[in-house]
CSV table of C-alpha atoms in Angstrom, one decimal:
chain,number,residue,atom,x,y,z
A,199,MET,CA,101.7,103.3,123.0
A,200,LEU,CA,99.3,102.8,125.7
A,201,SER,CA,101.1,106.4,127.2
A,202,PHE,CA,100.3,108.2,124.0
A,203,ILE,CA,96.8,106.7,123.7
A,204,ARG,CA,96.1,108.1,127.6
A,205,SER,CA,97.8,111.8,126.5
A,206,SER,CA,95.4,111.7,123.5
A,207,ILE,CA,92.0,110.9,125.6
A,208,ARG,CA,93.3,113.7,128.1
A,209,ASP,CA,94.0,116.2,125.3
A,210,LEU,CA,90.4,115.2,124.1
A,211,LEU,CA,88.2,115.1,127.5
A,212,PRO,CA,88.0,118.6,127.5
A,213,ILE,CA,85.9,118.7,123.9
A,214,VAL,CA,83.8,116.0,124.9
A,215,PHE,CA,83.0,117.5,128.2
A,216,VAL,CA,81.9,121.0,126.7
A,217,ILE,CA,79.9,119.7,123.8
A,218,ALA,CA,78.1,117.3,126.7
A,219,PHE,CA,77.3,120.0,129.0
A,220,PHE,CA,75.9,122.1,126.3
A,221,GLN,CA,73.4,119.1,125.1
A,222,PHE,CA,72.3,118.3,128.2
A,223,ALA,CA,72.3,121.6,130.7
A,224,VAL,CA,71.8,124.1,128.0
A,225,LEU,CA,70.1,122.8,125.0
A,226,ARG,CA,68.5,120.2,127.5
A,227,GLN,CA,68.3,117.8,124.4
A,228,PRO,CA,69.6,113.6,124.2
A,229,PHE,CA,72.5,113.3,121.8
A,230,PRO,CA,71.4,112.1,118.5
A,231,ASN,CA,73.0,108.7,116.9
A,232,VAL,CA,74.6,107.4,119.8
A,233,ASP,CA,76.9,105.1,117.6
A,234,ASP,CA,78.2,107.2,115.4
A,235,LEU,CA,79.2,109.5,118.2
A,236,LEU,CA,81.3,106.5,120.1
A,237,VAL,CA,82.8,105.1,117.0
A,238,GLY,CA,83.6,109.0,116.2
A,239,VAL,CA,85.4,109.5,119.4
A,240,VAL,CA,87.4,106.2,119.4
A,241,PHE,CA,88.8,107.4,116.1
A,242,VAL,CA,89.8,110.4,117.1
A,243,VAL,CA,91.3,108.9,120.4
A,244,LEU,CA,93.4,106.5,117.8
A,245,GLY,CA,94.1,109.1,115.3
A,246,LEU,CA,95.6,111.5,117.8
A,247,THR,CA,97.6,108.7,119.3
A,248,PHE,CA,99.0,107.8,115.8
A,249,PHE,CA,99.9,110.9,114.5
A,250,THR,CA,101.9,112.5,117.7
A,251,ARG,CA,104.2,108.6,117.6
A,252,GLY,CA,104.5,110.0,113.6
A,253,LEU,CA,105.9,112.8,114.6
A,254,GLU,CA,108.4,111.9,116.6
A,255,GLN,CA,109.3,109.4,114.3
A,256,GLY,CA,108.7,110.5,111.1
A,257,LEU,CA,108.0,114.1,110.6
A,258,PHE,CA,110.5,115.6,113.2
A,259,PRO,CA,113.8,113.6,112.5
A,260,ILE,CA,113.1,113.9,108.6
A,261,GLY,CA,112.8,117.8,109.1
A,262,GLU,CA,116.0,118.3,111.1
A,263,ALA,CA,117.9,115.8,108.6
A,264,ILE,CA,117.2,118.3,105.7
A,265,ALA,CA,118.0,121.6,107.6
A,266,HIS,CA,121.4,120.0,108.8
A,267,GLY,CA,122.0,118.4,104.9
A,268,PHE,CA,121.7,122.1,104.3
A,269,ALA,CA,123.4,123.8,106.7
A,270,ARG,CA,126.5,121.2,105.8
A,271,LYS,CA,126.1,122.1,101.8
A,272,GLY,CA,126.3,125.8,102.4
A,273,SER,CA,124.1,126.7,99.4
A,274,LEU,CA,122.1,129.3,100.3
A,275,VAL,CA,120.0,129.5,96.5
A,276,TRP,CA,118.9,126.4,97.2
A,277,LEU,CA,117.9,126.5,100.9
A,278,LEU,CA,115.6,129.5,99.5
A,279,ILE,CA,114.3,127.5,96.3
A,280,PHE,CA,113.4,124.7,99.2
A,281,ALA,CA,111.8,127.2,101.6
A,282,PHE,CA,109.7,128.4,98.9
A,283,ALA,CA,108.9,125.2,97.4
A,284,LEU,CA,107.7,123.8,100.9
A,285,GLY,CA,105.7,126.9,101.4
A,286,PHE,CA,103.9,126.9,98.3
A,287,GLY,CA,103.7,123.0,98.0
A,288,THR,CA,101.9,122.3,101.0
A,289,THR,CA,99.8,125.3,101.0
A,290,ILE,CA,98.6,125.2,97.2
A,291,ALA,CA,96.9,122.0,98.3
A,292,GLU,CA,95.5,123.0,101.6
A,293,PRO,CA,91.7,121.9,101.8
A,294,ALA,CA,91.0,124.9,104.5
A,295,LEU,CA,92.3,127.1,102.1
A,296,ILE,CA,89.9,125.9,98.8
A,297,ALA,CA,87.4,126.0,101.5
A,298,ILE,CA,88.0,129.4,102.1
A,299,ALA,CA,89.0,130.7,98.4
A,300,ASP,CA,85.6,129.5,97.7
A,301,GLU,CA,83.8,131.9,99.7
A,302,ALA,CA,85.7,134.7,99.3
A,303,ALA,CA,84.9,134.0,95.6
A,304,LYS,CA,81.1,133.9,96.3
A,305,VAL,CA,81.9,137.6,98.6
A,306,ALA,CA,83.3,139.0,95.7
A,307,ALA,CA,80.7,138.0,93.1
A,308,GLN,CA,77.8,139.8,95.5
A,309,ALA,CA,80.1,142.8,96.4
A,310,GLY,CA,80.3,143.2,92.1
A,311,ALA,CA,83.6,142.6,92.2
A,312,ILE,CA,83.9,140.1,89.4
A,313,GLU,CA,81.1,138.5,87.6
A,314,SER,CA,78.6,136.2,89.0
A,315,ASN,CA,78.9,133.4,87.1
A,316,GLU,CA,80.9,130.0,87.8
A,317,ALA,CA,83.9,130.8,85.4
A,318,SER,CA,85.2,133.8,87.2
A,319,MET,CA,84.1,132.7,90.4
A,320,ARG,CA,86.4,129.7,89.8
A,321,ASN,CA,89.3,132.3,88.6
A,322,TYR,CA,89.0,134.2,91.4
A,323,ALA,CA,89.3,131.2,94.3
A,324,ARG,CA,92.2,129.5,91.9
A,325,GLY,CA,93.8,133.3,91.2
A,326,LEU,CA,93.7,133.6,95.1
A,327,ARG,CA,94.6,130.3,96.7
A,328,VAL,CA,97.9,130.7,94.2
A,329,THR,CA,98.1,134.2,95.6
A,330,VAL,CA,98.4,132.8,99.8
A,331,ALA,CA,100.6,130.0,98.8
A,332,PHE,CA,103.0,132.2,96.7
A,333,SER,CA,102.9,134.6,100.1
A,334,VAL,CA,103.2,131.6,102.1
A,335,GLY,CA,106.5,131.1,100.3
A,336,VAL,CA,107.7,134.4,100.5
A,337,ALA,CA,107.2,134.2,103.9
A,338,ILE,CA,109.4,130.8,104.7
A,339,VAL,CA,112.1,132.2,102.4
A,340,VAL,CA,112.4,135.8,104.5
A,341,GLY,CA,111.8,133.4,107.8
A,342,VAL,CA,114.9,131.4,107.0
A,343,PHE,CA,116.9,134.5,105.7
A,344,ARG,CA,116.1,135.8,109.4
A,345,ILE,CA,117.7,132.6,110.8
A,346,LEU,CA,120.7,132.9,108.7
A,347,LYS,CA,121.2,136.3,109.3
A,348,GLY,CA,120.1,136.0,113.2
A,349,TRP,CA,117.7,139.6,112.7
A,350,PRO,CA,115.6,140.0,115.6
A,351,LEU,CA,112.4,138.3,114.8
A,352,HIS,CA,110.0,141.4,116.2
A,353,TYR,CA,110.8,143.9,113.9
A,354,LEU,CA,109.8,142.4,110.8
A,355,ILE,CA,106.9,140.9,112.5
A,356,ILE,CA,106.0,144.8,113.8
A,357,GLY,CA,106.9,146.1,110.1
A,358,GLY,CA,104.1,143.0,109.0
A,359,TYR,CA,101.7,144.4,110.9
A,360,ILE,CA,102.2,148.1,110.1
A,361,GLY,CA,102.2,146.9,106.7
A,362,VAL,CA,98.9,145.1,107.6
A,363,VAL,CA,97.2,148.3,109.2
A,364,VAL,CA,98.0,150.4,105.7
A,365,ILE,CA,96.8,148.2,103.2
A,366,THR,CA,93.4,147.5,105.7
A,367,ILE,CA,92.8,151.6,104.9
A,368,PHE,CA,92.9,151.1,100.9
A,369,ALA,CA,91.6,147.5,100.5
A,370,PRO,CA,87.9,147.2,99.4
A,371,PRO,CA,86.2,146.3,103.3
A,372,GLU,CA,84.4,143.4,102.2
A,373,ILE,CA,87.6,141.1,101.5
A,374,ILE,CA,89.2,142.4,105.1
A,375,GLY,CA,87.5,139.5,106.9
A,376,ILE,CA,88.7,137.1,104.5
A,377,ALA,CA,92.2,138.5,104.3
A,378,TYR,CA,92.5,138.7,108.1
A,379,ASP,CA,91.3,134.6,108.7
A,380,SER,CA,93.4,133.5,105.7
A,381,GLY,CA,96.4,134.3,107.7
A,382,GLY,CA,95.4,131.7,110.0
A,383,VAL,CA,94.1,128.9,107.9
A,384,THR,CA,97.1,128.7,105.7
A,385,THR,CA,99.1,126.3,108.4
A,386,SER,CA,97.8,123.0,108.9
A,387,THR,CA,98.8,120.3,110.5
A,388,VAL,CA,101.4,118.7,108.6
A,389,THR,CA,102.7,121.8,107.6
A,390,VAL,CA,103.4,123.2,111.4
A,391,PRO,CA,105.6,119.9,112.6
A,392,MET,CA,107.7,120.4,109.0
A,393,VAL,CA,108.5,124.1,109.3
A,394,THR,CA,109.0,124.1,112.7
A,395,ALA,CA,111.7,121.1,112.6
A,396,LEU,CA,113.2,122.9,109.7
A,397,GLY,CA,113.5,126.5,111.8
A,398,VAL,CA,114.7,124.6,115.0
A,399,GLY,CA,117.2,122.2,112.8
A,400,LEU,CA,118.6,125.4,111.1
A,401,ALA,CA,119.0,127.4,114.2
A,402,THR,CA,120.4,124.2,115.7
A,403,SER,CA,122.8,123.6,112.9
A,404,ILE,CA,124.5,127.2,112.3
A,405,ARG,CA,127.1,128.0,115.0
A,406,GLY,CA,125.7,131.3,117.1
A,407,ARG,CA,121.9,131.1,116.8
A,408,ASN,CA,119.7,129.7,119.7
A,409,PRO,CA,117.4,127.6,118.5
A,410,LEU,CA,114.4,128.6,120.8
A,411,VAL,CA,115.3,132.7,119.6
A,412,ASP,CA,115.9,132.1,116.1
A,413,GLY,CA,114.7,128.4,115.6
A,414,PHE,CA,110.9,130.0,116.0
A,415,GLY,CA,109.3,132.4,113.8
A,416,LEU,CA,108.4,130.6,110.8
A,417,ILE,CA,105.0,129.9,111.0
A,418,ALA,CA,104.7,133.8,112.6
A,419,PHE,CA,105.8,134.9,108.8
A,420,ALA,CA,103.6,132.2,107.4
A,421,SER,CA,100.1,133.7,109.3
A,422,LEU,CA,101.6,137.6,108.2
A,423,THR,CA,102.3,137.7,104.8
A,424,PRO,CA,98.8,135.5,103.4
A,425,MET,CA,97.1,139.0,105.0
A,426,ILE,CA,98.8,141.6,103.1
A,427,PHE,CA,98.7,139.4,99.7
A,428,VAL,CA,95.4,138.7,100.0
A,429,MET,CA,93.6,142.4,100.6
A,430,ILE,CA,96.4,143.3,97.4
A,431,TYR,CA,94.4,140.8,95.5
A,432,GLY,CA,91.4,142.1,96.3
A,433,MET,CA,92.1,145.8,95.7
A,434,LEU,CA,94.0,144.9,92.3
A,435,ILE,CA,90.6,142.5,91.0
B,71,MET,CA,80.0,100.2,104.3
B,72,ASP,CA,79.0,104.1,105.4
B,73,LEU,CA,82.4,104.0,107.5
B,74,PHE,CA,84.6,102.7,105.0
B,75,THR,CA,83.6,104.9,102.2
B,76,GLY,CA,84.1,108.1,104.6
B,77,LEU,CA,87.4,106.4,105.8
B,78,ALA,CA,88.7,106.2,102.0
B,79,HIS,CA,87.4,109.5,101.4
B,80,THR,CA,89.1,111.2,104.5
B,81,LEU,CA,92.5,109.2,103.1
B,82,TYR,CA,92.0,110.6,99.9
B,83,SER,CA,92.1,114.0,101.0
B,84,THR,CA,94.9,113.7,103.9
B,85,LEU,CA,97.2,112.2,100.6
B,86,HIS,CA,96.3,115.0,99.0
B,87,ASP,CA,97.0,117.5,101.7
B,88,VAL,CA,100.5,115.5,102.8
B,89,PHE,CA,102.0,114.2,98.9
B,90,PRO,CA,103.3,117.8,98.0
B,91,ILE,CA,105.5,117.9,101.3
B,92,VAL,CA,106.7,114.1,101.0
B,93,ALA,CA,107.0,115.5,97.4
B,94,VAL,CA,109.3,118.3,98.3
B,95,VAL,CA,111.5,116.9,101.4
B,96,ILE,CA,112.2,113.6,99.2
B,97,GLY,CA,113.0,115.8,96.2
B,98,PHE,CA,115.0,118.0,97.5
B,99,GLN,CA,116.9,115.2,99.9
B,100,VAL,CA,117.5,112.7,97.1
B,101,LEU,CA,118.2,115.3,94.2
B,102,VAL,CA,119.8,118.5,95.6
B,103,LEU,CA,121.8,117.2,98.8
B,104,ARG,CA,122.3,113.8,97.2
B,105,ARG,CA,121.8,112.1,100.6
B,106,PRO,CA,120.3,109.0,101.3
B,107,ILE,CA,117.2,109.6,104.2
B,108,PRO,CA,118.1,108.7,107.2
B,109,ASN,CA,116.9,105.7,109.0
B,110,LEU,CA,114.5,105.5,105.8
B,111,GLY,CA,112.4,102.3,107.5
B,112,LYS,CA,111.7,104.4,110.7
B,113,SER,CA,111.1,107.4,109.2
B,114,LEU,CA,108.7,105.9,106.3
B,115,ILE,CA,106.6,104.0,109.2
B,116,GLY,CA,106.5,107.2,111.0
B,117,PHE,CA,104.7,108.9,107.7
B,118,VAL,CA,102.4,106.2,107.8
B,119,TYR,CA,101.5,106.6,111.2
B,120,VAL,CA,100.9,110.7,110.2
B,121,LEU,CA,98.5,109.0,107.5
B,122,ILE,CA,97.1,107.1,109.4
B,123,GLY,CA,96.3,109.5,112.5
B,124,LEU,CA,95.2,112.4,110.7
B,125,THR,CA,92.4,110.2,108.5
B,126,LEU,CA,91.3,108.4,111.7
B,127,PHE,CA,91.1,111.7,113.4
B,128,LEU,CA,89.4,113.8,110.5
B,129,ALA,CA,86.9,111.1,110.2
B,130,GLY,CA,86.3,110.6,113.7
B,131,LEU,CA,85.9,114.5,113.7
B,132,GLU,CA,83.9,114.2,110.8
B,133,ARG,CA,81.3,111.7,112.2
B,134,ALA,CA,80.9,112.5,116.5
B,135,LEU,CA,82.0,116.0,117.0
B,136,PHE,CA,81.8,118.4,114.2
B,137,PRO,CA,77.7,117.4,113.1
B,138,LEU,CA,77.3,118.2,117.1
B,139,GLY,CA,79.1,120.8,117.3
B,140,LYS,CA,77.8,122.5,114.6
B,141,LEU,CA,74.5,122.0,115.2
B,142,MET,CA,74.9,123.2,118.5
B,143,ALA,CA,75.9,126.7,117.2
B,144,TYR,CA,73.3,127.0,114.9
B,145,GLN,CA,71.0,126.0,118.1
B,146,LEU,CA,72.4,128.4,120.6
B,147,THR,CA,72.5,131.2,118.0
B,148,SER,CA,68.6,130.8,117.0
B,149,PRO,CA,66.3,133.1,118.1
B,150,THR,CA,64.2,130.6,119.6
B,151,PHE,CA,66.9,129.6,121.9
B,152,LEU,CA,67.4,133.3,122.7
B,153,GLY,CA,63.9,133.5,123.8
B,154,GLY,CA,61.4,135.1,121.2
B,155,ASP,CA,62.9,138.2,119.8
B,156,PRO,CA,66.0,139.7,120.6
B,157,VAL,CA,66.0,143.0,119.4
B,158,SER,CA,64.6,145.5,121.1
B,159,ALA,CA,62.0,147.7,121.1
B,160,SER,CA,64.4,150.5,119.6
B,161,GLY,CA,65.3,148.0,116.8
B,162,LEU,CA,68.7,147.5,117.9
B,163,VAL,CA,70.2,144.1,119.0
B,164,ARG,CA,71.1,143.4,122.6
B,165,TRP,CA,74.5,141.8,123.3
B,166,GLN,CA,73.8,141.0,126.7
B,167,ASP,CA,71.3,138.0,125.0
B,168,TYR,CA,73.5,136.4,123.7
B,169,GLY,CA,74.9,135.2,127.6
B,170,TRP,CA,75.3,131.6,126.7
B,171,VAL,CA,76.8,132.5,123.1
B,172,TYR,CA,79.9,134.0,124.4
B,173,VAL,CA,80.3,130.8,127.5
B,174,PHE,CA,80.2,128.3,124.4
B,175,ALA,CA,82.6,130.3,122.4
B,176,ALA,CA,85.1,130.6,125.0
B,177,ALA,CA,84.6,126.9,126.1
B,178,LEU,CA,84.7,125.6,122.6
B,179,GLY,CA,88.1,127.8,121.6
B,180,PHE,CA,89.9,126.4,124.8
B,181,ALA,CA,88.3,122.9,124.2
B,182,THR,CA,89.2,122.7,120.7
B,183,THR,CA,92.8,124.4,120.8
B,184,LEU,CA,94.0,121.8,123.5
B,185,ALA,CA,93.1,119.0,120.8
B,186,GLU,CA,94.8,120.6,118.3
B,187,PRO,CA,97.5,118.5,116.8
B,188,ALA,CA,99.9,121.0,115.5
B,189,LEU,CA,99.9,122.9,118.3
B,190,ILE,CA,101.0,120.1,120.7
B,191,ALA,CA,103.9,119.4,117.9
B,192,VAL,CA,105.1,122.9,119.0
B,193,ALA,CA,105.1,122.5,122.1
B,194,VAL,CA,106.8,119.2,122.3
B,195,LYS,CA,109.5,121.0,120.0
B,196,ALA,CA,109.3,123.8,122.4
B,197,GLN,CA,109.8,121.9,125.6
B,198,SER,CA,112.9,119.7,124.1
B,199,VAL,CA,114.4,122.8,122.7
B,200,SER,CA,114.0,125.1,126.0
B,201,GLY,CA,115.6,122.5,127.9
B,202,GLY,CA,112.4,122.0,130.0
B,203,THR,CA,111.8,125.9,131.0
B,204,VAL,CA,108.6,126.0,128.3
B,205,ARG,CA,106.3,123.4,129.6
B,206,VAL,CA,104.0,121.8,127.0
B,207,TRP,CA,100.9,121.6,129.5
B,208,GLY,CA,102.0,125.8,130.3
B,209,LEU,CA,101.9,126.2,126.5
B,210,ARG,CA,99.2,124.6,125.5
B,211,VAL,CA,96.9,126.3,128.4
B,212,ALA,CA,98.2,130.0,127.5
B,213,VAL,CA,97.2,129.1,123.7
B,214,ALA,CA,93.7,127.8,124.9
B,215,LEU,CA,93.2,130.6,127.0
B,216,GLY,CA,94.4,133.5,124.1
B,217,VAL,CA,91.6,131.5,121.9
B,218,ALA,CA,89.0,131.1,124.1
B,219,ILE,CA,89.1,135.2,124.6
B,220,GLY,CA,89.9,136.3,121.0
B,221,ILE,CA,86.7,133.6,119.8
B,222,THR,CA,84.4,135.4,122.8
B,223,LEU,CA,85.7,138.7,121.7
B,224,GLY,CA,84.9,137.9,117.8
B,225,THR,CA,81.3,136.5,118.9
B,226,TYR,CA,81.0,139.9,120.8
B,227,ARG,CA,82.0,141.9,117.3
B,228,ILE,CA,79.5,140.0,115.3
B,229,VAL,CA,76.7,140.2,117.7
B,230,THR,CA,77.4,144.4,118.1
B,231,GLY,CA,78.4,144.8,113.9
B,232,THR,CA,81.7,147.0,115.1
B,233,PRO,CA,84.1,146.8,112.0
B,234,LEU,CA,86.7,143.9,112.7
B,235,HIS,CA,89.8,145.7,111.7
B,236,TYR,CA,89.4,148.2,115.2
B,237,TYR,CA,89.8,144.8,116.9
B,238,ILE,CA,92.8,143.8,115.8
B,239,ILE,CA,94.6,146.6,115.1
B,240,ALA,CA,94.1,147.2,118.7
B,241,GLY,CA,95.0,143.3,119.5
B,242,TYR,CA,98.4,144.6,117.2
B,243,VAL,CA,99.1,147.3,119.7
B,244,ILE,CA,99.1,145.7,122.6
B,245,VAL,CA,101.0,142.8,120.9
B,246,VAL,CA,104.0,145.2,120.2
B,247,ILE,CA,103.6,147.3,123.5
B,248,GLN,CA,103.9,143.5,125.4
B,249,THR,CA,107.2,142.6,122.7
B,250,VAL,CA,108.8,145.5,124.3
B,251,PHE,CA,108.5,144.1,128.1
B,252,ALA,CA,108.3,140.2,127.3
B,253,PRO,CA,111.1,138.1,128.0
B,254,ARG,CA,113.4,138.0,124.8
B,255,ALA,CA,113.4,134.3,124.4
B,256,ILE,CA,109.7,133.5,124.5
B,257,ILE,CA,109.2,136.4,121.4
B,258,PRO,CA,109.4,134.0,118.6
B,259,LEU,CA,107.9,131.0,120.0
B,260,ALA,CA,104.6,134.0,121.1
B,261,TYR,CA,104.5,135.0,117.6
B,262,ASP,CA,104.2,131.1,116.2
B,263,SER,CA,101.3,130.0,118.4
B,264,GLY,CA,99.4,132.3,116.9
B,265,GLY,CA,99.5,130.5,114.0
B,266,VAL,CA,99.3,127.1,114.8
B,267,THR,CA,96.0,127.0,117.0
B,268,THR,CA,93.8,127.5,114.1
B,269,SER,CA,93.5,124.1,112.3
B,270,THR,CA,91.9,120.8,111.9
B,271,VAL,CA,89.7,120.9,114.9
B,272,THR,CA,88.7,124.7,115.4
B,273,VAL,CA,88.5,125.7,112.1
B,274,PRO,CA,85.7,124.1,111.1
B,275,LEU,CA,83.8,124.3,114.4
B,276,VAL,CA,84.6,128.2,114.4
B,277,ALA,CA,83.6,128.5,111.6
B,278,ALA,CA,79.9,127.4,112.0
B,279,LEU,CA,79.6,129.1,115.1
B,280,GLY,CA,80.1,132.7,112.9
B,281,LEU,CA,78.3,131.6,110.3
B,282,GLY,CA,75.6,130.9,112.4
B,283,LEU,CA,75.9,133.8,114.3
B,284,ALA,CA,75.9,135.7,111.3
B,285,SER,CA,73.0,134.3,109.9
B,286,THR,CA,70.6,134.6,112.7
B,287,VAL,CA,71.6,137.9,114.2
B,288,PRO,CA,69.3,140.7,112.6
B,289,GLY,CA,71.2,143.4,110.2
B,290,ARG,CA,74.3,141.0,110.0
B,291,ASN,CA,75.6,139.9,106.8
B,292,VAL,CA,77.1,136.4,106.7
B,293,LEU,CA,79.6,136.6,104.1
B,294,ILE,CA,81.0,140.1,105.9
B,295,ASP,CA,80.5,139.3,109.5
B,296,GLY,CA,80.5,135.4,109.1
B,297,PHE,CA,84.4,135.9,109.1
B,298,GLY,CA,86.8,137.1,111.2
B,299,LEU,CA,86.8,134.8,113.9
B,300,ILE,CA,89.7,133.1,112.8
B,301,ALA,CA,91.7,136.4,112.7
B,302,PHE,CA,91.1,136.8,116.6
B,303,ALA,CA,91.8,133.3,117.5
B,304,SER,CA,95.3,133.8,115.8
B,305,LEU,CA,96.0,137.2,116.9
B,306,PHE,CA,94.8,136.2,121.0
B,307,PRO,CA,97.0,133.5,121.4
B,308,ILE,CA,100.4,136.0,121.3
B,309,ILE,CA,99.2,138.3,124.1
B,310,THR,CA,98.3,135.2,126.3
B,311,VAL,CA,101.8,133.4,125.5
B,312,MET,CA,103.7,136.5,126.4
B,313,GLY,CA,101.5,137.2,129.3
B,314,TYR,CA,102.2,133.7,130.4
B,315,ALA,CA,105.9,134.1,129.9
B,316,GLN,CA,105.4,137.3,131.8
B,317,LEU,CA,103.7,136.3,134.6
B,318,SER,CA,106.2,133.4,134.9
B,319,ASP,CA,109.4,135.6,135.0
B,320,TRP,CA,107.3,138.2,137.4
B,321,TRP,CA,106.5,135.4,139.8
B,322,SER,CA,110.3,133.6,140.2
B,323,LEU,CA,111.8,137.5,140.4
B,324,ARG,CA,109.2,138.0,143.8
B,325,ARG,CA,110.3,134.5,145.2
B,326,LYS,CA,113.7,135.4,144.7
B,327,GLN,CA,112.9,138.8,146.4
B,328,ARG,CA,111.4,137.2,148.9
B,329,GLN,CA,114.0,134.7,149.7
B,330,ALA,CA,116.4,137.5,149.7
B,331,SER,CA,114.5,139.5,152.1
B,332,ALA,CA,113.8,136.7,154.3
B,333,LYS,CA,117.9,136.1,154.9
B,334,ASP,CA,118.1,139.5,155.5
B,335,ASP,CA,116.1,139.4,158.5
B,336,ASP,CA,117.9,136.4,159.6
B,337,ASN,CA,121.1,138.3,160.0
């Protein structure tokens, strides 16, 4: 446990240093609420320690066990359903996505794409969340299928980039910033280890697949498809 | 009291975040695969650790770093800090006046990425899978550098008000060219590192920086120009991670050549 705490402190030192430097040297102000600050930093260190511990003890083994289980059972349909459920289920409840969907509703209302009242903005935000969650589900399905087939990742991703560029031309300008950002925010701290364990586990248990070359790449899909789907959503509504 | 309500609130939202994953995983394991969960006790403790860890982590950030970081982002972008009127006589914004903002953006991007738990997870996995050729710290520093470059460029874009998609499309072109030349094995990891960089720690602080900047730079629209920093932060790590692999390949090639030529000299 002690070595975990030590590495957590090392991980967090840069932020503390940056904040302290700007506070004292650039803004030239003392720290407000020093007590809060100290308590917070202790929490953060302990939190990161527990998280990395739990990662290796809980999330990684379970994710890999599931991947091995599916590889042994050999049911493609169930595996793909699982992939979709994992992508959709983890994204729809993602706090960062909820926040960004609400912002997007404001933008749409301001631009006059939807009516500027509570109900239509809530509908718009919900629609957007479902769209992004659906797109992440699709992304994990495509990514898992790619691992099974052993297709090279970069053809698919570059194809996706071309899709993003083409749709950008037709998308309303006010949705572009949010669409591009939604690619980055969908993959949360719990989803990433789980999805990584799934990919690496699958690539390890299928003969002829290399875990480094074939196991990674699921996150890449999950951060690409939301951009395309959100821009399409913006075009349709 | 306030401490505990804060913790309880964070625990609730963390549960909200973790519950769907647990439900999907256990549902499929038990109902579809019909297998018991391996090392049930140990795994459960692991999940509880993750829950406690994330809760403390987020509550601590909420308490200490976020308020200060956000306040800082607003202060650094405020016209009073920038020395009066950053608009020149011609009415144009001079991007040179925002020097400290770029430095802050780079430092913040670098430091928050190093603390990002999701990136730690991927780096640990990558090191174990690659048999040590990909190093945890090498990967994390490469990604952090990418985020630093990305966010700095992103703040420059907000100050100048140029369209986001030009930058992103240019970034794509670089990624595609690098993909042709980069070592095959690193490509999937590099693509993944784009998505993992931006989560718990980076997003709130970076979003505050973007929105603060867009609301204080004259002529910028918060809702249109305030977004886009996350997109920068998820694109540039792809470039730096591939660059890191290309550089380390190139170095080891050069070392081999030098050793070979040293041998030739001996003969």
